[in-house]
CSV table of C-alpha atoms (C1' of nucleotides) in Angstrom, one decimal:
chain,number,residue,atom,x,y,z
A,1,UNK,CA,0.0,0.0,0.0
A,2,UNK,CA,3.1,2.2,0.1
A,3,UNK,CA,2.9,4.6,-2.8
A,4,UNK,CA,6.0,4.1,-4.8
A,5,UNK,CA,4.6,3.2,-8.1
A,6,UNK,CA,5.7,4.5,-11.4
A,7,UNK,CA,4.5,7.8,-12.6
A,8,UNK,CA,4.0,6.7,-16.2
A,9,UNK,CA,2.6,3.6,-17.7
A,10,UNK,CA,5.0,1.0,-19.0
A,11,UNK,CA,3.3,0.8,-22.3
A,12,UNK,CA,1.1,2.9,-24.3
A,13,UNK,CA,-1.7,1.2,-26.2
A,14,UNK,CA,-0.8,1.0,-29.8
A,15,UNK,CA,-2.7,-1.9,-31.3
A,16,UNK,CA,-6.4,-2.1,-31.5
A,17,UNK,CA,-6.7,-4.9,-29.0
A,18,UNK,CA,-4.9,-3.0,-26.3
A,19,UNK,CA,-7.0,0.2,-26.9
A,20,UNK,CA,-10.0,-1.9,-26.3
A,21,UNK,CA,-8.5,-3.0,-23.0
A,22,UNK,CA,-7.7,0.5,-21.9
A,23,UNK,CA,-11.3,1.6,-22.6
A,24,UNK,CA,-12.6,-1.4,-20.7
A,25,UNK,CA,-10.5,-0.5,-17.7
A,26,UNK,CA,-11.6,3.1,-17.7
A,27,UNK,CA,-15.2,2.1,-18.1
A,28,UNK,CA,-14.9,-0.6,-15.4
A,29,UNK,CA,-13.4,2.0,-13.0
A,30,UNK,CA,-16.3,4.3,-13.6
A,31,UNK,CA,-18.9,1.6,-13.1
A,32,UNK,CA,-17.3,0.4,-9.9
A,33,UNK,CA,-16.9,3.9,-8.5
A,34,UNK,CA,-20.6,4.4,-9.0
A,35,UNK,CA,-21.7,1.0,-7.7
A,36,UNK,CA,-19.3,0.5,-4.8
A,37,UNK,CA,-17.7,3.8,-4.0
A,38,UNK,CA,-14.1,4.9,-4.0
A,39,UNK,CA,-12.8,2.9,-1.1
A,40,UNK,CA,-14.0,-0.4,-2.4
A,41,UNK,CA,-12.8,0.3,-5.9
A,42,UNK,CA,-9.6,-1.7,-5.7
A,43,UNK,CA,-7.4,-2.3,-8.6
A,44,UNK,CA,-7.9,-6.0,-8.4
A,45,UNK,CA,-11.6,-5.6,-8.6
A,46,UNK,CA,-11.4,-3.1,-11.5
A,47,UNK,CA,-9.3,-5.6,-13.5
A,48,UNK,CA,-11.7,-8.4,-12.8
A,49,UNK,CA,-14.7,-6.3,-13.9
A,50,UNK,CA,-12.9,-5.1,-17.0
A,51,UNK,CA,-12.2,-8.8,-17.8
A,52,UNK,CA,-8.5,-8.5,-17.8
A,53,UNK,CA,-5.8,-9.5,-15.4
A,54,UNK,CA,-4.3,-7.2,-12.8
A,55,UNK,CA,-1.0,-7.3,-14.6
A,56,UNK,CA,-2.6,-5.9,-17.7
A,57,UNK,CA,-4.1,-3.1,-15.7
A,58,UNK,CA,-0.6,-2.0,-14.6
A,59,UNK,CA,0.7,-2.1,-18.2
A,60,UNK,CA,-1.4,0.9,-19.0
A,61,UNK,CA,-2.0,2.6,-15.7
A,62,UNK,CA,0.9,3.1,-13.3
A,63,UNK,CA,-1.4,3.5,-10.3
A,64,UNK,CA,-4.9,3.4,-9.0
A,65,UNK,CA,-4.8,7.2,-9.0
A,66,UNK,CA,-4.0,7.3,-12.7
A,67,UNK,CA,-7.0,5.1,-13.4
A,68,UNK,CA,-9.3,7.4,-11.5
A,69,UNK,CA,-7.7,10.3,-13.1
A,70,UNK,CA,-8.6,8.9,-16.5
A,71,UNK,CA,-12.2,8.6,-15.4
A,72,UNK,CA,-12.2,12.2,-14.2
A,73,UNK,CA,-10.6,13.3,-17.4
A,74,UNK,CA,-13.2,11.6,-19.6
A,75,UNK,CA,-16.1,12.9,-17.5
A,76,UNK,CA,-14.7,16.4,-17.4
A,77,UNK,CA,-14.3,16.4,-21.2
A,78,UNK,CA,-17.9,15.5,-21.6
A,79,UNK,CA,-19.0,18.3,-19.3
A,80,UNK,CA,-16.8,20.8,-20.9
A,81,UNK,CA,-18.1,19.8,-24.3
A,82,UNK,CA,-21.6,20.7,-23.3
A,83,UNK,CA,-20.5,24.0,-22.0
A,84,UNK,CA,-18.4,24.9,-24.9
A,85,UNK,CA,-21.0,24.0,-27.4
A,86,UNK,CA,-23.5,26.1,-25.6
A,87,UNK,CA,-21.1,29.1,-25.4
A,88,UNK,CA,-20.4,28.9,-29.1
A,89,UNK,CA,-24.0,28.8,-29.9
A,90,UNK,CA,-24.8,32.0,-28.0
A,91,UNK,CA,-21.6,33.8,-28.7
A,92,UNK,CA,-23.4,36.5,-30.7
A,93,UNK,CA,-26.6,36.6,-28.6
A,94,UNK,CA,-27.2,39.4,-26.1
A,95,UNK,CA,-26.8,38.5,-22.5
A,96,UNK,CA,-30.5,38.3,-21.8
A,97,UNK,CA,-30.7,35.4,-24.2
A,98,UNK,CA,-27.2,33.9,-23.7
A,99,UNK,CA,-27.2,33.6,-20.0
A,100,UNK,CA,-30.5,31.7,-19.9
A,101,UNK,CA,-29.1,29.3,-22.4
A,102,UNK,CA,-25.9,28.9,-20.5
A,103,UNK,CA,-27.8,28.1,-17.3
A,104,UNK,CA,-29.7,25.4,-19.2
A,105,UNK,CA,-26.5,24.1,-20.5
A,106,UNK,CA,-24.9,23.9,-17.1
A,107,UNK,CA,-27.9,21.9,-15.8
A,108,UNK,CA,-27.7,19.6,-18.8
A,109,UNK,CA,-24.0,19.1,-18.3
A,110,UNK,CA,-24.6,18.0,-14.7
A,111,UNK,CA,-27.2,15.5,-16.0
A,112,UNK,CA,-24.7,13.7,-18.3
A,113,UNK,CA,-23.9,11.1,-15.7
A,114,UNK,CA,-25.1,12.4,-12.3
A,115,UNK,CA,-24.2,9.3,-10.3
A,116,UNK,CA,-20.7,9.4,-11.5
A,117,UNK,CA,-20.5,13.1,-11.0
A,118,UNK,CA,-21.6,12.7,-7.5
A,119,UNK,CA,-19.1,10.1,-6.6
A,120,UNK,CA,-16.3,12.1,-8.2
A,121,UNK,CA,-17.3,15.1,-6.3
A,122,UNK,CA,-18.0,13.5,-3.0
A,123,UNK,CA,-15.8,10.5,-2.6
A,124,UNK,CA,-12.7,10.8,-4.6
A,125,UNK,CA,-10.0,12.4,-2.6
A,126,UNK,CA,-8.4,15.3,-4.5
A,127,UNK,CA,-4.8,14.7,-4.2
A,128,UNK,CA,-1.8,14.8,-6.4
A,129,UNK,CA,-2.7,15.5,-10.0
A,130,UNK,CA,-6.4,15.6,-9.2
A,131,UNK,CA,-6.2,18.5,-6.8
A,132,UNK,CA,-9.5,19.8,-7.9
A,133,UNK,CA,-12.2,18.2,-10.0
A,134,UNK,CA,-13.3,21.7,-10.7
A,135,UNK,CA,-11.2,21.6,-13.8
A,136,UNK,CA,-14.4,22.2,-15.5
A,137,UNK,CA,-14.5,25.6,-14.0
A,138,UNK,CA,-10.9,26.2,-15.0
A,139,UNK,CA,-11.9,25.4,-18.6
A,140,UNK,CA,-15.1,27.4,-18.5
A,141,UNK,CA,-13.8,30.5,-16.9
A,142,UNK,CA,-11.6,32.0,-19.6
A,143,UNK,CA,-14.2,31.1,-22.2
A,144,UNK,CA,-17.0,32.9,-20.3
A,145,UNK,CA,-14.7,35.8,-19.6
A,146,UNK,CA,-14.1,36.1,-23.3
A,147,UNK,CA,-17.9,36.2,-23.9
A,148,UNK,CA,-18.3,38.9,-21.3
A,149,UNK,CA,-15.5,40.9,-22.9
A,150,UNK,CA,-17.1,40.6,-26.3
A,151,UNK,CA,-20.3,42.0,-24.8
A,152,UNK,CA,-18.6,44.6,-22.7
A,153,UNK,CA,-21.2,47.3,-23.7
A,154,UNK,CA,-24.1,45.3,-22.3
A,155,UNK,CA,-22.3,44.7,-19.0
A,156,UNK,CA,-21.8,47.1,-16.2
A,157,UNK,CA,-19.1,45.8,-13.9
A,158,UNK,CA,-15.8,47.2,-12.9
A,159,UNK,CA,-13.7,44.0,-12.9
A,160,UNK,CA,-14.4,41.5,-15.6
A,161,UNK,CA,-12.2,38.9,-14.1
A,162,UNK,CA,-13.9,39.1,-10.8
A,163,UNK,CA,-17.3,39.1,-12.4
A,164,UNK,CA,-16.5,36.0,-14.5
A,165,UNK,CA,-15.2,34.2,-11.5
A,166,UNK,CA,-18.3,35.0,-9.5
A,167,UNK,CA,-20.7,34.0,-12.1
A,168,UNK,CA,-19.0,30.8,-13.2
A,169,UNK,CA,-18.6,29.7,-9.6
A,170,UNK,CA,-22.2,30.6,-8.8
A,171,UNK,CA,-23.7,28.8,-11.7
A,172,UNK,CA,-21.6,25.7,-11.1
A,173,UNK,CA,-22.5,25.6,-7.4
A,174,UNK,CA,-26.2,26.2,-8.0
A,175,UNK,CA,-26.6,23.6,-10.7
A,176,UNK,CA,-24.4,21.1,-8.8
A,177,UNK,CA,-26.4,21.5,-5.6
A,178,UNK,CA,-29.7,21.4,-7.4
A,179,UNK,CA,-28.8,18.2,-9.3
A,180,UNK,CA,-27.1,16.5,-6.4
A,181,UNK,CA,-29.0,17.5,-3.3
A,182,UNK,CA,-32.2,19.2,-4.4
A,183,UNK,CA,-33.7,17.3,-7.3
A,184,UNK,CA,-37.0,18.7,-6.2
A,185,UNK,CA,-36.2,22.2,-7.6
A,186,UNK,CA,-35.5,20.5,-11.0
A,187,UNK,CA,-38.8,18.6,-11.2
A,188,UNK,CA,-40.6,19.1,-14.4
A,189,UNK,CA,-42.9,22.1,-13.6
A,190,UNK,CA,-40.3,23.8,-11.4
A,191,UNK,CA,-37.3,23.5,-13.6
A,192,UNK,CA,-38.2,26.5,-15.6
A,193,UNK,CA,-38.6,28.6,-12.5
A,194,UNK,CA,-35.2,27.6,-11.3
A,195,UNK,CA,-33.6,28.5,-14.6
A,196,UNK,CA,-35.3,31.8,-14.6
A,197,UNK,CA,-34.2,32.6,-11.0
A,198,UNK,CA,-30.6,31.8,-11.7
A,199,UNK,CA,-30.7,33.7,-15.0
A,200,UNK,CA,-32.1,36.8,-13.2
A,201,UNK,CA,-29.5,36.5,-10.5
A,202,UNK,CA,-26.8,36.8,-13.1
A,203,UNK,CA,-28.5,39.4,-15.3
A,204,UNK,CA,-29.2,41.7,-12.5
A,205,UNK,CA,-25.7,41.4,-11.2
A,206,UNK,CA,-24.4,42.4,-14.6
A,207,UNK,CA,-26.5,45.5,-14.4
A,208,UNK,CA,-29.2,44.5,-16.8
A,209,UNK,CA,-32.9,44.0,-16.4
A,210,UNK,CA,-33.0,46.4,-13.4
A,211,UNK,CA,-36.5,47.2,-12.2
A,212,UNK,CA,-38.1,44.5,-14.3
A,213,UNK,CA,-41.5,43.5,-13.1
A,214,UNK,CA,-41.1,40.4,-10.9
A,215,UNK,CA,-43.4,37.9,-9.3
A,216,UNK,CA,-45.1,37.2,-12.6
A,217,UNK,CA,-45.4,33.7,-14.1
A,218,UNK,CA,-43.6,32.3,-11.2
A,219,UNK,CA,-45.4,30.1,-8.8
A,220,UNK,CA,-45.5,29.2,-5.0
B,1,UNK,CA,-10.1,-3.7,6.6
B,2,UNK,CA,-13.5,-5.2,6.3
B,3,UNK,CA,-16.0,-2.8,7.8
B,4,UNK,CA,-17.9,-4.7,10.4
B,5,UNK,CA,-17.1,-2.6,13.4
B,6,UNK,CA,-19.5,-1.5,16.1
B,7,UNK,CA,-21.8,1.4,15.5
B,8,UNK,CA,-21.6,2.8,19.0
B,9,UNK,CA,-18.6,3.3,21.3
B,10,UNK,CA,-18.2,0.7,24.0
B,11,UNK,CA,-17.8,3.4,26.6
B,12,UNK,CA,-18.8,7.0,27.0
B,13,UNK,CA,-16.3,9.2,28.7
B,14,UNK,CA,-17.6,9.9,32.2
B,15,UNK,CA,-14.6,10.8,34.2
B,16,UNK,CA,-12.5,13.9,33.6
B,17,UNK,CA,-9.4,11.8,32.6
B,18,UNK,CA,-11.3,10.1,29.8
B,19,UNK,CA,-12.8,13.3,28.5
B,20,UNK,CA,-9.3,14.6,28.1
B,21,UNK,CA,-8.4,11.5,26.2
B,22,UNK,CA,-11.4,12.0,23.9
B,23,UNK,CA,-10.4,15.5,23.2
B,24,UNK,CA,-6.9,14.5,22.5
B,25,UNK,CA,-8.1,12.0,20.0
B,26,UNK,CA,-10.3,14.4,18.1
B,27,UNK,CA,-7.6,17.0,18.1
B,28,UNK,CA,-5.0,14.5,16.9
B,29,UNK,CA,-7.3,13.4,14.1
B,30,UNK,CA,-7.7,17.0,12.9
B,31,UNK,CA,-4.0,17.6,13.1
B,32,UNK,CA,-3.1,14.4,11.1
B,33,UNK,CA,-5.8,15.1,8.6
B,34,UNK,CA,-4.3,18.5,7.9
B,35,UNK,CA,-0.7,17.3,7.9
B,36,UNK,CA,-0.9,13.9,6.1
B,37,UNK,CA,-4.3,13.8,4.4
B,38,UNK,CA,-7.2,11.4,4.9
B,39,UNK,CA,-5.5,8.3,3.4
B,40,UNK,CA,-2.6,8.4,5.7
B,41,UNK,CA,-4.6,9.2,8.7
B,42,UNK,CA,-4.7,5.7,10.2
B,43,UNK,CA,-6.2,4.9,13.5
B,44,UNK,CA,-2.8,3.6,14.7
B,45,UNK,CA,-1.2,6.9,13.9
B,46,UNK,CA,-4.0,8.9,15.4
B,47,UNK,CA,-3.7,7.0,18.6
B,48,UNK,CA,0.1,7.5,18.7
B,49,UNK,CA,-0.2,11.2,18.1
B,50,UNK,CA,-2.9,11.6,20.7
B,51,UNK,CA,-0.5,9.8,23.1
B,52,UNK,CA,-2.9,6.9,23.9
B,53,UNK,CA,-3.0,3.3,22.9
B,54,UNK,CA,-4.9,2.1,20.0
B,55,UNK,CA,-7.2,0.1,22.4
B,56,UNK,CA,-8.2,3.3,24.1
B,57,UNK,CA,-9.1,4.9,20.8
B,58,UNK,CA,-11.6,2.1,20.2
B,59,UNK,CA,-13.1,2.5,23.6
B,60,UNK,CA,-14.6,5.8,22.6
B,61,UNK,CA,-14.8,5.7,18.8
B,62,UNK,CA,-16.2,2.6,17.2
B,63,UNK,CA,-14.5,3.2,13.9
B,64,UNK,CA,-12.3,5.5,12.0
B,65,UNK,CA,-15.3,7.0,10.4
B,66,UNK,CA,-16.7,8.0,13.8
B,67,UNK,CA,-13.5,9.8,14.6
B,68,UNK,CA,-13.5,11.8,11.4
B,69,UNK,CA,-17.2,12.5,12.0
B,70,UNK,CA,-16.3,14.0,15.4
B,71,UNK,CA,-13.8,16.3,13.7
B,72,UNK,CA,-16.4,17.3,11.2
B,73,UNK,CA,-19.0,17.8,13.9
B,74,UNK,CA,-16.6,20.1,15.8
B,75,UNK,CA,-15.6,22.1,12.8
B,76,UNK,CA,-19.2,22.4,11.6
B,77,UNK,CA,-20.2,23.7,15.0
B,78,UNK,CA,-17.6,26.4,14.9
B,79,UNK,CA,-18.7,27.5,11.4
B,80,UNK,CA,-22.3,27.5,12.2
B,81,UNK,CA,-21.6,29.5,15.4
B,82,UNK,CA,-20.0,32.3,13.3
B,83,UNK,CA,-23.0,32.4,11.0
B,84,UNK,CA,-25.7,32.3,13.7
B,85,UNK,CA,-24.0,35.0,15.7
B,86,UNK,CA,-23.9,37.2,12.6
B,87,UNK,CA,-27.5,36.5,11.7
B,88,UNK,CA,-28.6,37.4,15.2
B,89,UNK,CA,-26.7,40.6,15.1
B,90,UNK,CA,-28.3,41.8,11.9
B,91,UNK,CA,-31.8,40.3,12.5
B,92,UNK,CA,-33.3,43.8,12.7
B,93,UNK,CA,-31.2,45.5,10.1
B,94,UNK,CA,-32.4,46.2,6.6
B,95,UNK,CA,-31.1,43.9,3.9
B,96,UNK,CA,-28.7,46.5,2.5
B,97,UNK,CA,-26.8,46.3,5.8
B,98,UNK,CA,-27.5,42.8,6.8
B,99,UNK,CA,-26.4,41.0,3.6
B,100,UNK,CA,-23.1,42.8,3.6
B,101,UNK,CA,-22.5,41.7,7.2
B,102,UNK,CA,-23.5,38.1,6.4
B,103,UNK,CA,-21.1,37.9,3.5
B,104,UNK,CA,-18.3,39.1,5.8
B,105,UNK,CA,-19.4,36.5,8.3
B,106,UNK,CA,-19.3,33.8,5.7
B,107,UNK,CA,-15.8,34.7,4.8
B,108,UNK,CA,-14.8,34.8,8.4
B,109,UNK,CA,-16.3,31.4,9.0
B,110,UNK,CA,-14.3,29.9,6.2
B,111,UNK,CA,-11.2,31.4,7.8
B,112,UNK,CA,-11.6,29.7,11.1
B,113,UNK,CA,-9.4,26.8,10.1
B,114,UNK,CA,-9.0,26.9,6.3
B,115,UNK,CA,-6.5,24.0,6.1
B,116,UNK,CA,-8.8,21.7,8.0
B,117,UNK,CA,-11.8,23.0,6.0
B,118,UNK,CA,-10.0,22.2,2.8
B,119,UNK,CA,-9.1,18.7,3.8
B,120,UNK,CA,-12.7,18.0,5.0
B,121,UNK,CA,-14.1,19.4,1.8
B,122,UNK,CA,-11.7,17.8,-0.6
B,123,UNK,CA,-10.4,14.5,0.8
B,124,UNK,CA,-12.9,13.1,3.2
B,125,UNK,CA,-15.2,10.7,1.4
B,126,UNK,CA,-18.7,11.5,2.2
B,127,UNK,CA,-20.2,8.2,3.0
B,128,UNK,CA,-22.5,6.8,5.7
B,129,UNK,CA,-23.3,9.4,8.3
B,130,UNK,CA,-21.2,12.1,6.7
B,131,UNK,CA,-23.1,12.1,3.4
B,132,UNK,CA,-22.5,15.8,3.0
B,133,UNK,CA,-20.3,18.2,4.9
B,134,UNK,CA,-22.6,20.9,3.8
B,135,UNK,CA,-24.4,20.4,7.0
B,136,UNK,CA,-23.5,24.0,7.6
B,137,UNK,CA,-25.8,24.9,4.8
B,138,UNK,CA,-28.5,22.8,6.2
B,139,UNK,CA,-28.2,24.7,9.4
B,140,UNK,CA,-28.0,28.1,7.8
B,141,UNK,CA,-30.8,27.7,5.3
B,142,UNK,CA,-33.8,27.8,7.6
B,143,UNK,CA,-32.3,30.6,9.7
B,144,UNK,CA,-31.6,32.7,6.6
B,145,UNK,CA,-35.1,31.9,5.3
B,146,UNK,CA,-36.5,33.2,8.5
B,147,UNK,CA,-34.6,36.4,8.1
B,148,UNK,CA,-35.9,36.9,4.6
B,149,UNK,CA,-39.5,36.2,5.8
B,150,UNK,CA,-39.1,38.8,8.5
B,151,UNK,CA,-38.0,41.3,5.9
B,152,UNK,CA,-40.6,40.2,3.3
B,153,UNK,CA,-41.5,43.8,2.5
B,154,UNK,CA,-37.9,44.6,1.4
B,155,UNK,CA,-37.7,41.6,-0.8
B,156,UNK,CA,-39.2,41.1,-4.2
B,157,UNK,CA,-39.1,37.4,-5.0
B,158,UNK,CA,-41.9,34.9,-5.7
B,159,UNK,CA,-40.6,31.9,-3.8
B,160,UNK,CA,-38.8,32.5,-0.5
B,161,UNK,CA,-37.6,28.9,-0.2
B,162,UNK,CA,-36.1,29.0,-3.6
B,163,UNK,CA,-34.5,32.4,-3.0
B,164,UNK,CA,-33.0,31.3,0.3
B,165,UNK,CA,-31.6,28.1,-1.3
B,166,UNK,CA,-30.1,30.1,-4.1
B,167,UNK,CA,-28.5,32.8,-1.9
B,168,UNK,CA,-27.2,30.4,0.7
B,169,UNK,CA,-25.7,28.1,-1.8
B,170,UNK,CA,-24.2,31.0,-3.7
B,171,UNK,CA,-22.6,32.7,-0.7
B,172,UNK,CA,-21.2,29.4,0.5
B,173,UNK,CA,-19.7,28.5,-2.9
B,174,UNK,CA,-18.2,31.9,-3.5
B,175,UNK,CA,-16.6,32.3,-0.1
B,176,UNK,CA,-15.4,28.6,-0.2
B,177,UNK,CA,-13.9,29.0,-3.6
B,178,UNK,CA,-12.4,32.3,-2.7
B,179,UNK,CA,-10.8,31.0,0.4
B,180,UNK,CA,-9.6,27.7,-1.0
B,181,UNK,CA,-8.7,28.3,-4.6
B,182,UNK,CA,-8.5,32.1,-5.1
B,183,UNK,CA,-6.8,33.6,-2.1
B,184,UNK,CA,-5.9,36.5,-4.4
B,185,UNK,CA,-9.4,37.9,-4.4
B,186,UNK,CA,-9.3,38.1,-0.7
B,187,UNK,CA,-6.0,39.9,-0.4
B,188,UNK,CA,-6.0,43.0,1.8
B,189,UNK,CA,-6.9,45.7,-0.7
B,190,UNK,CA,-9.2,43.5,-2.8
B,191,UNK,CA,-11.2,41.8,0.0
B,192,UNK,CA,-13.6,44.8,0.3
B,193,UNK,CA,-14.2,44.7,-3.5
B,194,UNK,CA,-15.1,41.0,-3.3
B,195,UNK,CA,-17.5,41.5,-0.4
B,196,UNK,CA,-19.1,44.4,-2.3
B,197,UNK,CA,-19.6,42.4,-5.4
B,198,UNK,CA,-21.1,39.4,-3.6
B,199,UNK,CA,-23.4,41.7,-1.7
B,200,UNK,CA,-24.5,43.4,-4.8
B,201,UNK,CA,-25.2,40.1,-6.5
B,202,UNK,CA,-27.5,39.2,-3.6
B,203,UNK,CA,-29.2,42.6,-3.2
B,204,UNK,CA,-29.9,43.0,-6.9
B,205,UNK,CA,-31.3,39.5,-7.0
B,206,UNK,CA,-33.7,40.3,-4.2
B,207,UNK,CA,-34.9,43.3,-6.1
B,208,UNK,CA,-33.1,46.1,-4.3
B,209,UNK,CA,-30.6,48.6,-5.3
B,210,UNK,CA,-31.6,48.5,-8.9
B,211,UNK,CA,-30.0,51.0,-11.1
B,212,UNK,CA,-27.5,52.0,-8.5
B,213,UNK,CA,-24.5,53.7,-9.9
B,214,UNK,CA,-21.8,51.2,-10.5
B,215,UNK,CA,-18.2,51.3,-11.4
B,216,UNK,CA,-17.3,53.7,-8.6
B,217,UNK,CA,-14.7,53.1,-6.0
B,218,UNK,CA,-13.9,49.8,-7.4
B,219,UNK,CA,-10.6,49.2,-9.0
B,220,UNK,CA,-9.1,47.3,-12.0
C,1,DG,C1',7.5,-20.0,-41.4
C,2,DC,C1',10.0,-17.6,-37.9
C,3,DA,C1',11.8,-14.3,-35.2
C,4,DA,C1',10.6,-10.0,-32.9
C,5,DT,C1',7.5,-7.4,-30.7
C,6,DA,C1',3.3,-6.3,-28.2
C,7,DT,C1',-0.1,-7.9,-25.1
C,8,DA,C1',-2.0,-10.6,-21.3
C,9,DT,C1',-1.8,-13.7,-17.3
C,10,DG,C1',-2.2,-14.4,-12.1
C,11,DA,C1',0.2,-16.2,-8.0
C,12,DG,C1',1.8,-14.0,-4.5
C,13,DC,C1',4.9,-10.3,-1.9
C,14,DG,C1',5.4,-6.8,1.4
C,15,DA,C1',3.0,-3.5,3.6
C,16,DT,C1',-0.6,-1.6,6.0
C,17,DC,C1',-4.9,-1.3,7.7
C,18,DG,C1',-8.8,-1.3,11.0
C,19,DC,C1',-9.7,-3.4,14.9
C,20,DT,C1',-10.0,-7.1,19.1
C,21,DC,C1',-9.0,-8.8,23.5
C,22,DA,C1',-6.7,-10.4,27.6
C,23,DG,C1',-4.6,-8.3,31.1
C,24,DC,C1',-3.1,-4.3,34.0
C,25,DA,C1',-3.6,0.4,36.5
C,26,DA,C1',-6.1,4.1,38.4
C,27,DA,C1',-10.3,6.1,40.5
C,28,DA,C1',-14.6,5.6,42.8
C,29,DA,C1',-17.7,3.3,45.7
C,30,DT,C1',-18.2,0.4,49.6
D,1,DA,C1',-9.0,-1.8,52.8
D,2,DT,C1',-11.4,-4.0,49.6
D,3,DT,C1',-14.3,-4.4,45.9
D,4,DT,C1',-16.1,-2.5,41.7
D,5,DT,C1',-16.0,0.4,38.1
D,6,DT,C1',-13.7,2.9,34.8
D,7,DG,C1',-9.8,3.7,32.0
D,8,DC,C1',-5.6,2.2,29.5
D,9,DT,C1',-2.3,-0.9,27.2
D,10,DG,C1',-0.2,-3.0,22.9
D,11,DA,C1',0.9,-7.4,20.6
D,12,DG,C1',-1.0,-9.1,16.9
D,13,DC,C1',-5.1,-11.2,13.8
D,14,DG,C1',-7.2,-11.4,9.6
D,15,DA,C1',-8.1,-9.1,5.7
D,16,DT,C1',-7.0,-6.4,2.0
D,17,DC,C1',-4.5,-3.5,-0.6
D,18,DG,C1',-1.5,-1.8,-4.5
D,19,DC,C1',1.6,-3.7,-7.2
D,20,DT,C1',5.7,-6.9,-9.5
D,21,DC,C1',7.5,-10.3,-12.3
D,22,DA,C1',8.3,-14.6,-14.5
D,23,DT,C1',5.9,-16.7,-17.9
D,24,DA,C1',2.6,-17.5,-21.7
D,25,DT,C1',0.1,-16.1,-25.8
D,26,DA,C1',-1.2,-13.0,-29.7
D,27,DT,C1',0.2,-10.1,-33.5
D,28,DT,C1',3.3,-8.1,-36.7
D,29,DG,C1',7.1,-7.7,-39.9
D,30,DC,C1',10.0,-10.2,-42.7
DNA sequence: GCAATATATGAGCGATCGCTCAGCAAAAAT
DNA sequence: ATTTTTGCTGAGCGATCGCTCATATATTGC
């Protein structure tokens, strides 16, 4: 259990057969993480579920951490993809339109694989190379900042960096919390209200939509 | 390593001597968590640092999880204390004053023991009884909701529950992120600007301070 | 076909872990 | 003073873990 494993894999998958093996290992890791949690996700078990021997596992992943990192990498890519696609789509739209779409996208992203997302967020110790899962935010922040910059005239804030940080952090936290611990606020009829509230939170902060009539078309 | 330990301690500290022991164990656990991380925080090591035998440890804590839970409990209490005190202090103040104070309090709370806070947030697997560290939020939410309710006339939102959830989650996420991953935004000169931005985010959302002059007295 | 290379196997090592238990020591009750 | 209760000790058990390595099997290049 002492951690003095390699830092790099001994081999890199080159033939098709081995690429299949690598995929199976990553997929098995994800499945076990979801089903049994991080602590019970032993490398022996992962190899067994992937249908390969433990030795094979260590051909391509130098440590358990590397395996989990691959899962995080894959998951993060999927999330970021949703976000980037959404940002591209609304790049030319005014903030009133764009922010609403981005909030929707953030929720969609968290729904890609919520169970895995939860495990990664709650159980995987962030250590070494996976210091923070919030790599998604790191990806999203500069992109969103660029959007704000392009729409500078619609936006009334002193510090764009700070504003981008605040908004990205806020949206991530709210969608995360909603998906993970408050599924009720995302139930069918209520989901729109939630999107609307978060959108308003952002719009008003940016100095738009001030004094808009409120309390209409929102229930409870 | 199989997890079939007791669920309750065999003994409960009754004499002063043993209460000292219990304190030492909790304190040692916190110190080791900070210094070595969760994985290396073994019960044997904890007992050694606390200066008691491993057997004694298991007199008062049925499992490693119970020990960590005690640390979380203690830490959570301290945080909640800061929040509750602040809320009491501003209970009668208008939201323009109160929210700013609450933001400050949230930052202060996260500064109580940031290193421990970080370890608890990032490394401790949330499993079993410690499903979510965000118990702080669970404590804060009803209190803050009550404050909003008492100031209903100053607030223009349709759904108080939803608004309270959004604001509490947002403030927690922003102060957490700032303290943990962006200490730069809390540097001396900039801290006030950060407080101000977060306060404005909340105030504007609640329908106050619309159309206020911005871009003054804030730098960069 | 045959060597060379790439891939896969799995028994098992060394380390560590969480935890138990039989016995001893101090404190409280009698 | 003696018994009873409470607190403390630590060697070591059983389990599991991450991981290595000697060996075997596919695949590729010639």
